[in-house]
Amino acid sequence: MQNRIPFNGKTTSLYRKNVLHHKNNKWTRHLPLSASFGKSVNTVFGRLGLEYVGGEGLLDYATASVSIRA
């Protein structure tokens, strides 16, 4: 069974309130991770980055990506 990630808002939106302070309410949707990737759900990607990768990991990845292109 896949993990279902809760999120609020449109799939294409990325608002700080939806990423940093998630609250379950009547508008909360729960999508499997594979569906979140398939639909490019920005809020889910933002939450995964913050909660699982972390700021330092994201910075390392961004820095590595820039040096590869140079």
PDB file of N, CA and C in Angstrom:
ATOM      1  N   MET A   1       0.846  -1.192   0.000  1.00  0.00           N
ATOM      2  CA  MET A   1       0.000   0.000   0.000  1.00  0.00           C
ATOM      3  C   MET A   1       0.882   1.243   0.000  1.00  0.00           C
ATOM      4  N   GLN A   2       0.506   2.219  -0.785  1.00  0.00           N
ATOM      5  CA  GLN A   2       1.283   3.451  -0.878  1.00  0.00           C
ATOM      6  C   GLN A   2       0.910   4.424   0.233  1.00  0.00           C
ATOM      7  N   ASN A   3       1.891   5.258   0.589  1.00  0.00           N
ATOM      8  CA  ASN A   3       1.610   6.333   1.535  1.00  0.00           C
ATOM      9  C   ASN A   3       0.694   7.343   0.872  1.00  0.00           C
ATOM     10  N   ARG A   4      -0.284   7.791   1.615  1.00  0.00           N
ATOM     11  CA  ARG A   4      -1.201   8.818   1.111  1.00  0.00           C
ATOM     12  C   ARG A   4      -0.817  10.130   1.782  1.00  0.00           C
ATOM     13  N   ILE A   5      -0.567  11.133   0.978  1.00  0.00           N
ATOM     14  CA  ILE A   5      -0.103  12.427   1.456  1.00  0.00           C
ATOM     15  C   ILE A   5      -1.278  13.402   1.486  1.00  0.00           C
ATOM     16  N   PRO A   6      -1.613  13.952   2.661  1.00  0.00           N
ATOM     17  CA  PRO A   6      -2.707  14.923   2.716  1.00  0.00           C
ATOM     18  C   PRO A   6      -2.238  16.305   2.246  1.00  0.00           C
ATOM     19  N   PHE A   7      -3.117  17.020   1.568  1.00  0.00           N
ATOM     20  CA  PHE A   7      -2.789  18.393   1.176  1.00  0.00           C
ATOM     21  C   PHE A   7      -4.066  19.190   0.982  1.00  0.00           C
ATOM     22  N   ASN A   8      -3.929  20.496   1.097  1.00  0.00           N
ATOM     23  CA  ASN A   8      -5.029  21.435   0.865  1.00  0.00           C
ATOM     24  C   ASN A   8      -4.644  22.350  -0.290  1.00  0.00           C
ATOM     25  N   GLY A   9      -5.631  22.891  -0.951  1.00  0.00           N
ATOM     26  CA  GLY A   9      -5.386  23.821  -2.042  1.00  0.00           C
ATOM     27  C   GLY A   9      -5.336  23.124  -3.390  1.00  0.00           C
ATOM     28  N   LYS A  10      -5.119  23.946  -4.418  1.00  0.00           N
ATOM     29  CA  LYS A  10      -5.037  23.415  -5.775  1.00  0.00           C
ATOM     30  C   LYS A  10      -3.743  22.627  -5.946  1.00  0.00           C
ATOM     31  N   THR A  11      -3.743  21.709  -6.883  1.00  0.00           N
ATOM     32  CA  THR A  11      -2.543  20.899  -7.105  1.00  0.00           C
ATOM     33  C   THR A  11      -1.386  21.734  -7.640  1.00  0.00           C
ATOM     34  N   THR A  12      -1.681  22.832  -8.320  1.00  0.00           N
ATOM     35  CA  THR A  12      -0.637  23.655  -8.924  1.00  0.00           C
ATOM     36  C   THR A  12      -0.173  24.802  -8.038  1.00  0.00           C
ATOM     37  N   SER A  13      -0.815  24.995  -6.899  1.00  0.00           N
ATOM     38  CA  SER A  13      -0.465  26.101  -6.003  1.00  0.00           C
ATOM     39  C   SER A  13       0.632  25.690  -5.033  1.00  0.00           C
ATOM     40  N   LEU A  14       1.388  26.674  -4.575  1.00  0.00           N
ATOM     41  CA  LEU A  14       2.392  26.426  -3.545  1.00  0.00           C
ATOM     42  C   LEU A  14       2.375  27.614  -2.588  1.00  0.00           C
ATOM     43  N   TYR A  15       1.520  27.518  -1.574  1.00  0.00           N
ATOM     44  CA  TYR A  15       1.404  28.569  -0.577  1.00  0.00           C
ATOM     45  C   TYR A  15       2.054  28.121   0.718  1.00  0.00           C
ATOM     46  N   ARG A  16       2.765  29.025   1.347  1.00  0.00           N
ATOM     47  CA  ARG A  16       3.465  28.741   2.598  1.00  0.00           C
ATOM     48  C   ARG A  16       2.544  28.120   3.636  1.00  0.00           C
ATOM     49  N   LYS A  17       1.331  28.646   3.761  1.00  0.00           N
ATOM     50  CA  LYS A  17       0.400  28.134   4.779  1.00  0.00           C
ATOM     51  C   LYS A  17       0.047  26.666   4.545  1.00  0.00           C
ATOM     52  N   ASN A  18      -0.009  26.230   3.293  1.00  0.00           N
ATOM     53  CA  ASN A  18      -0.352  24.839   2.994  1.00  0.00           C
ATOM     54  C   ASN A  18       0.831  23.894   3.177  1.00  0.00           C
ATOM     55  N   VAL A  19       2.035  24.422   3.084  1.00  0.00           N
ATOM     56  CA  VAL A  19       3.227  23.585   3.229  1.00  0.00           C
ATOM     57  C   VAL A  19       3.671  23.525   4.685  1.00  0.00           C
ATOM     58  N   LEU A  20       3.765  24.675   5.332  1.00  0.00           N
ATOM     59  CA  LEU A  20       4.317  24.737   6.690  1.00  0.00           C
ATOM     60  C   LEU A  20       3.325  24.371   7.782  1.00  0.00           C
ATOM     61  N   HIS A  21       2.062  24.666   7.587  1.00  0.00           N
ATOM     62  CA  HIS A  21       1.072  24.496   8.659  1.00  0.00           C
ATOM     63  C   HIS A  21      -0.129  23.706   8.154  1.00  0.00           C
ATOM     64  N   HIS A  22       0.081  22.459   7.798  1.00  0.00           N
ATOM     65  CA  HIS A  22      -1.027  21.658   7.275  1.00  0.00           C
ATOM     66  C   HIS A  22      -2.065  21.399   8.360  1.00  0.00           C
ATOM     67  N   LYS A  23      -3.326  21.598   8.009  1.00  0.00           N
ATOM     68  CA  LYS A  23      -4.448  21.284   8.903  1.00  0.00           C
ATOM     69  C   LYS A  23      -5.470  20.482   8.114  1.00  0.00           C
ATOM     70  N   ASN A  24      -5.865  19.346   8.663  1.00  0.00           N
ATOM     71  CA  ASN A  24      -6.933  18.576   8.026  1.00  0.00           C
ATOM     72  C   ASN A  24      -8.251  19.305   8.207  1.00  0.00           C
ATOM     73  N   ASN A  25      -8.989  19.463   7.135  1.00  0.00           N
ATOM     74  CA  ASN A  25     -10.316  20.063   7.196  1.00  0.00           C
ATOM     75  C   ASN A  25     -11.166  19.439   6.086  1.00  0.00           C
ATOM     76  N   LYS A  26     -12.319  20.004   5.838  1.00  0.00           N
ATOM     77  CA  LYS A  26     -13.220  19.391   4.857  1.00  0.00           C
ATOM     78  C   LYS A  26     -12.695  19.468   3.422  1.00  0.00           C
ATOM     79  N   TRP A  27     -11.686  20.310   3.171  1.00  0.00           N
ATOM     80  CA  TRP A  27     -11.115  20.429   1.824  1.00  0.00           C
ATOM     81  C   TRP A  27      -9.842  19.604   1.647  1.00  0.00           C
ATOM     82  N   THR A  28      -9.393  18.930   2.681  1.00  0.00           N
ATOM     83  CA  THR A  28      -8.167  18.139   2.601  1.00  0.00           C
ATOM     84  C   THR A  28      -8.352  16.954   1.660  1.00  0.00           C
ATOM     85  N   ARG A  29      -7.381  16.778   0.782  1.00  0.00           N
ATOM     86  CA  ARG A  29      -7.376  15.622  -0.119  1.00  0.00           C
ATOM     87  C   ARG A  29      -6.189  14.739   0.248  1.00  0.00           C
ATOM     88  N   HIS A  30      -6.331  13.452   0.003  1.00  0.00           N
ATOM     89  CA  HIS A  30      -5.269  12.484   0.280  1.00  0.00           C
ATOM     90  C   HIS A  30      -4.959  11.729  -1.006  1.00  0.00           C
ATOM     91  N   LEU A  31      -3.757  11.934  -1.528  1.00  0.00           N
ATOM     92  CA  LEU A  31      -3.348  11.250  -2.757  1.00  0.00           C
ATOM     93  C   LEU A  31      -2.177  10.317  -2.466  1.00  0.00           C
ATOM     94  N   PRO A  32      -2.140   9.173  -3.137  1.00  0.00           N
ATOM     95  CA  PRO A  32      -0.937   8.341  -3.049  1.00  0.00           C
ATOM     96  C   PRO A  32       0.251   9.108  -3.634  1.00  0.00           C
ATOM     97  N   LEU A  33       1.434   8.792  -3.174  1.00  0.00           N
ATOM     98  CA  LEU A  33       2.620   9.492  -3.650  1.00  0.00           C
ATOM     99  C   LEU A  33       2.757   9.393  -5.170  1.00  0.00           C
ATOM    100  N   SER A  34       2.458   8.244  -5.744  1.00  0.00           N
ATOM    101  CA  SER A  34       2.568   8.092  -7.206  1.00  0.00           C
ATOM    102  C   SER A  34       1.615   9.038  -7.936  1.00  0.00           C
ATOM    103  N   ALA A  35       0.408   9.219  -7.416  1.00  0.00           N
ATOM    104  CA  ALA A  35      -0.551  10.143  -8.033  1.00  0.00           C
ATOM    105  C   ALA A  35      -0.087  11.585  -7.866  1.00  0.00           C
ATOM    106  N   SER A  36       0.540  11.897  -6.731  1.00  0.00           N
ATOM    107  CA  SER A  36       1.070  13.246  -6.510  1.00  0.00           C
ATOM    108  C   SER A  36       2.140  13.571  -7.538  1.00  0.00           C
ATOM    109  N   PHE A  37       3.002  12.598  -7.847  1.00  0.00           N
ATOM    110  CA  PHE A  37       4.005  12.809  -8.890  1.00  0.00           C
ATOM    111  C   PHE A  37       3.339  12.939 -10.248  1.00  0.00           C
ATOM    112  N   GLY A  38       2.373  12.101 -10.525  1.00  0.00           N
ATOM    113  CA  GLY A  38       1.689  12.128 -11.812  1.00  0.00           C
ATOM    114  C   GLY A  38       0.942  13.420 -12.066  1.00  0.00           C
ATOM    115  N   LYS A  39       0.410  14.026 -11.010  1.00  0.00           N
ATOM    116  CA  LYS A  39      -0.350  15.269 -11.138  1.00  0.00           C
ATOM    117  C   LYS A  39       0.493  16.500 -10.806  1.00  0.00           C
ATOM    118  N   SER A  40       1.770  16.305 -10.475  1.00  0.00           N
ATOM    119  CA  SER A  40       2.684  17.401 -10.106  1.00  0.00           C
ATOM    120  C   SER A  40       2.096  18.273  -9.005  1.00  0.00           C
ATOM    121  N   VAL A  41       1.756  17.673  -7.888  1.00  0.00           N
ATOM    122  CA  VAL A  41       1.139  18.395  -6.775  1.00  0.00           C
ATOM    123  C   VAL A  41       2.231  19.139  -6.001  1.00  0.00           C
ATOM    124  N   ASN A  42       2.328  20.454  -6.233  1.00  0.00           N
ATOM    125  CA  ASN A  42       3.399  21.266  -5.669  1.00  0.00           C
ATOM    126  C   ASN A  42       3.424  21.265  -4.150  1.00  0.00           C
ATOM    127  N   THR A  43       2.271  21.293  -3.504  1.00  0.00           N
ATOM    128  CA  THR A  43       2.232  21.300  -2.046  1.00  0.00           C
ATOM    129  C   THR A  43       2.851  20.026  -1.485  1.00  0.00           C
ATOM    130  N   VAL A  44       2.579  18.897  -2.095  1.00  0.00           N
ATOM    131  CA  VAL A  44       3.165  17.628  -1.641  1.00  0.00           C
ATOM    132  C   VAL A  44       4.681  17.662  -1.816  1.00  0.00           C
ATOM    133  N   PHE A  45       5.170  18.146  -2.953  1.00  0.00           N
ATOM    134  CA  PHE A  45       6.618  18.226  -3.167  1.00  0.00           C
ATOM    135  C   PHE A  45       7.274  19.146  -2.140  1.00  0.00           C
ATOM    136  N   GLY A  46       6.632  20.276  -1.853  1.00  0.00           N
ATOM    137  CA  GLY A  46       7.164  21.208  -0.861  1.00  0.00           C
ATOM    138  C   GLY A  46       7.252  20.578   0.519  1.00  0.00           C
ATOM    139  N   ARG A  47       6.199  19.874   0.915  1.00  0.00           N
ATOM    140  CA  ARG A  47       6.202  19.218   2.230  1.00  0.00           C
ATOM    141  C   ARG A  47       7.232  18.102   2.303  1.00  0.00           C
ATOM    142  N   LEU A  48       7.377  17.321   1.246  1.00  0.00           N
ATOM    143  CA  LEU A  48       8.398  16.264   1.227  1.00  0.00           C
ATOM    144  C   LEU A  48       9.797  16.863   1.345  1.00  0.00           C
ATOM    145  N   GLY A  49      10.023  17.957   0.629  1.00  0.00           N
ATOM    146  CA  GLY A  49      11.325  18.620   0.707  1.00  0.00           C
ATOM    147  C   GLY A  49      11.635  19.120   2.100  1.00  0.00           C
ATOM    148  N   LEU A  50      10.672  19.750   2.737  1.00  0.00           N
ATOM    149  CA  LEU A  50      10.885  20.282   4.083  1.00  0.00           C
ATOM    150  C   LEU A  50      10.998  19.190   5.137  1.00  0.00           C
ATOM    151  N   GLU A  51      10.111  18.213   5.086  1.00  0.00           N
ATOM    152  CA  GLU A  51      10.032  17.224   6.159  1.00  0.00           C
ATOM    153  C   GLU A  51      11.015  16.070   6.012  1.00  0.00           C
ATOM    154  N   TYR A  52      11.386  15.710   4.787  1.00  0.00           N
ATOM    155  CA  TYR A  52      12.221  14.529   4.596  1.00  0.00           C
ATOM    156  C   TYR A  52      13.613  14.830   4.055  1.00  0.00           C
ATOM    157  N   VAL A  53      13.726  15.797   3.165  1.00  0.00           N
ATOM    158  CA  VAL A  53      15.033  16.123   2.596  1.00  0.00           C
ATOM    159  C   VAL A  53      15.735  17.163   3.460  1.00  0.00           C
ATOM    160  N   GLY A  54      15.005  18.184   3.883  1.00  0.00           N
ATOM    161  CA  GLY A  54      15.571  19.227   4.738  1.00  0.00           C
ATOM    162  C   GLY A  54      16.248  20.320   3.935  1.00  0.00           C
ATOM    163  N   GLY A  55      16.434  21.448   4.585  1.00  0.00           N
ATOM    164  CA  GLY A  55      17.027  22.609   3.938  1.00  0.00           C
ATOM    165  C   GLY A  55      18.437  22.366   3.437  1.00  0.00           C
ATOM    166  N   GLU A  56      19.254  21.707   4.249  1.00  0.00           N
ATOM    167  CA  GLU A  56      20.636  21.453   3.851  1.00  0.00           C
ATOM    168  C   GLU A  56      20.697  20.500   2.654  1.00  0.00           C
ATOM    169  N   GLY A  57      19.861  19.478   2.658  1.00  0.00           N
ATOM    170  CA  GLY A  57      19.822  18.536   1.537  1.00  0.00           C
ATOM    171  C   GLY A  57      19.385  19.207   0.246  1.00  0.00           C
ATOM    172  N   LEU A  58      18.379  20.089   0.335  1.00  0.00           N
ATOM    173  CA  LEU A  58      17.918  20.812  -0.853  1.00  0.00           C
ATOM    174  C   LEU A  58      19.002  21.747  -1.379  1.00  0.00           C
ATOM    175  N   LEU A  59      19.709  22.418  -0.453  1.00  0.00           N
ATOM    176  CA  LEU A  59      20.793  23.313  -0.857  1.00  0.00           C
ATOM    177  C   LEU A  59      21.926  22.533  -1.519  1.00  0.00           C
ATOM    178  N   ASP A  60      22.285  21.386  -0.947  1.00  0.00           N
ATOM    179  CA  ASP A  60      23.328  20.543  -1.551  1.00  0.00           C
ATOM    180  C   ASP A  60      22.938  20.116  -2.959  1.00  0.00           C
ATOM    181  N   TYR A  61      21.697  19.708  -3.134  1.00  0.00           N
ATOM    182  CA  TYR A  61      21.226  19.275  -4.452  1.00  0.00           C
ATOM    183  C   TYR A  61      21.255  20.434  -5.447  1.00  0.00           C
ATOM    184  N   ALA A  62      20.783  21.605  -5.012  1.00  0.00           N
ATOM    185  CA  ALA A  62      20.766  22.774  -5.900  1.00  0.00           C
ATOM    186  C   ALA A  62      22.186  23.171  -6.290  1.00  0.00           C
ATOM    187  N   THR A  63      23.103  23.139  -5.342  1.00  0.00           N
ATOM    188  CA  THR A  63      24.494  23.493  -5.618  1.00  0.00           C
ATOM    189  C   THR A  63      25.124  22.493  -6.578  1.00  0.00           C
ATOM    190  N   ALA A  64      24.857  21.210  -6.378  1.00  0.00           N
ATOM    191  CA  ALA A  64      25.394  20.179  -7.274  1.00  0.00           C
ATOM    192  C   ALA A  64      24.833  20.344  -8.682  1.00  0.00           C
ATOM    193  N   SER A  65      23.555  20.688  -8.797  1.00  0.00           N
ATOM    194  CA  SER A  65      22.932  20.869 -10.112  1.00  0.00           C
ATOM    195  C   SER A  65      23.556  22.035 -10.858  1.00  0.00           C
ATOM    196  N   VAL A  66      23.869  23.112 -10.146  1.00  0.00           N
ATOM    197  CA  VAL A  66      24.469  24.287 -10.778  1.00  0.00           C
ATOM    198  C   VAL A  66      25.877  23.957 -11.250  1.00  0.00           C
ATOM    199  N   SER A  67      26.659  23.239 -10.439  1.00  0.00           N
ATOM    200  CA  SER A  67      28.038  22.932 -10.828  1.00  0.00           C
ATOM    201  C   SER A  67      28.087  21.952 -12.004  1.00  0.00           C
ATOM    202  N   ILE A  68      27.089  21.089 -12.138  1.00  0.00           N
ATOM    203  CA  ILE A  68      27.043  20.154 -13.264  1.00  0.00           C
ATOM    204  C   ILE A  68      26.804  20.909 -14.568  1.00  0.00           C
ATOM    205  N   ARG A  69      25.972  21.932 -14.525  1.00  0.00           N
ATOM    206  CA  ARG A  69      25.643  22.701 -15.735  1.00  0.00           C
ATOM    207  C   ARG A  69      26.785  23.593 -16.185  1.00  0.00           C
ATOM    208  N   ALA A  70      27.638  23.994 -15.259  1.00  0.00           N
ATOM    209  CA  ALA A  70      28.708  24.954 -15.578  1.00  0.00           C
ATOM    210  C   ALA A  70      29.804  24.371 -16.420  1.00  0.00           C
TER     211      ALA A  70
END
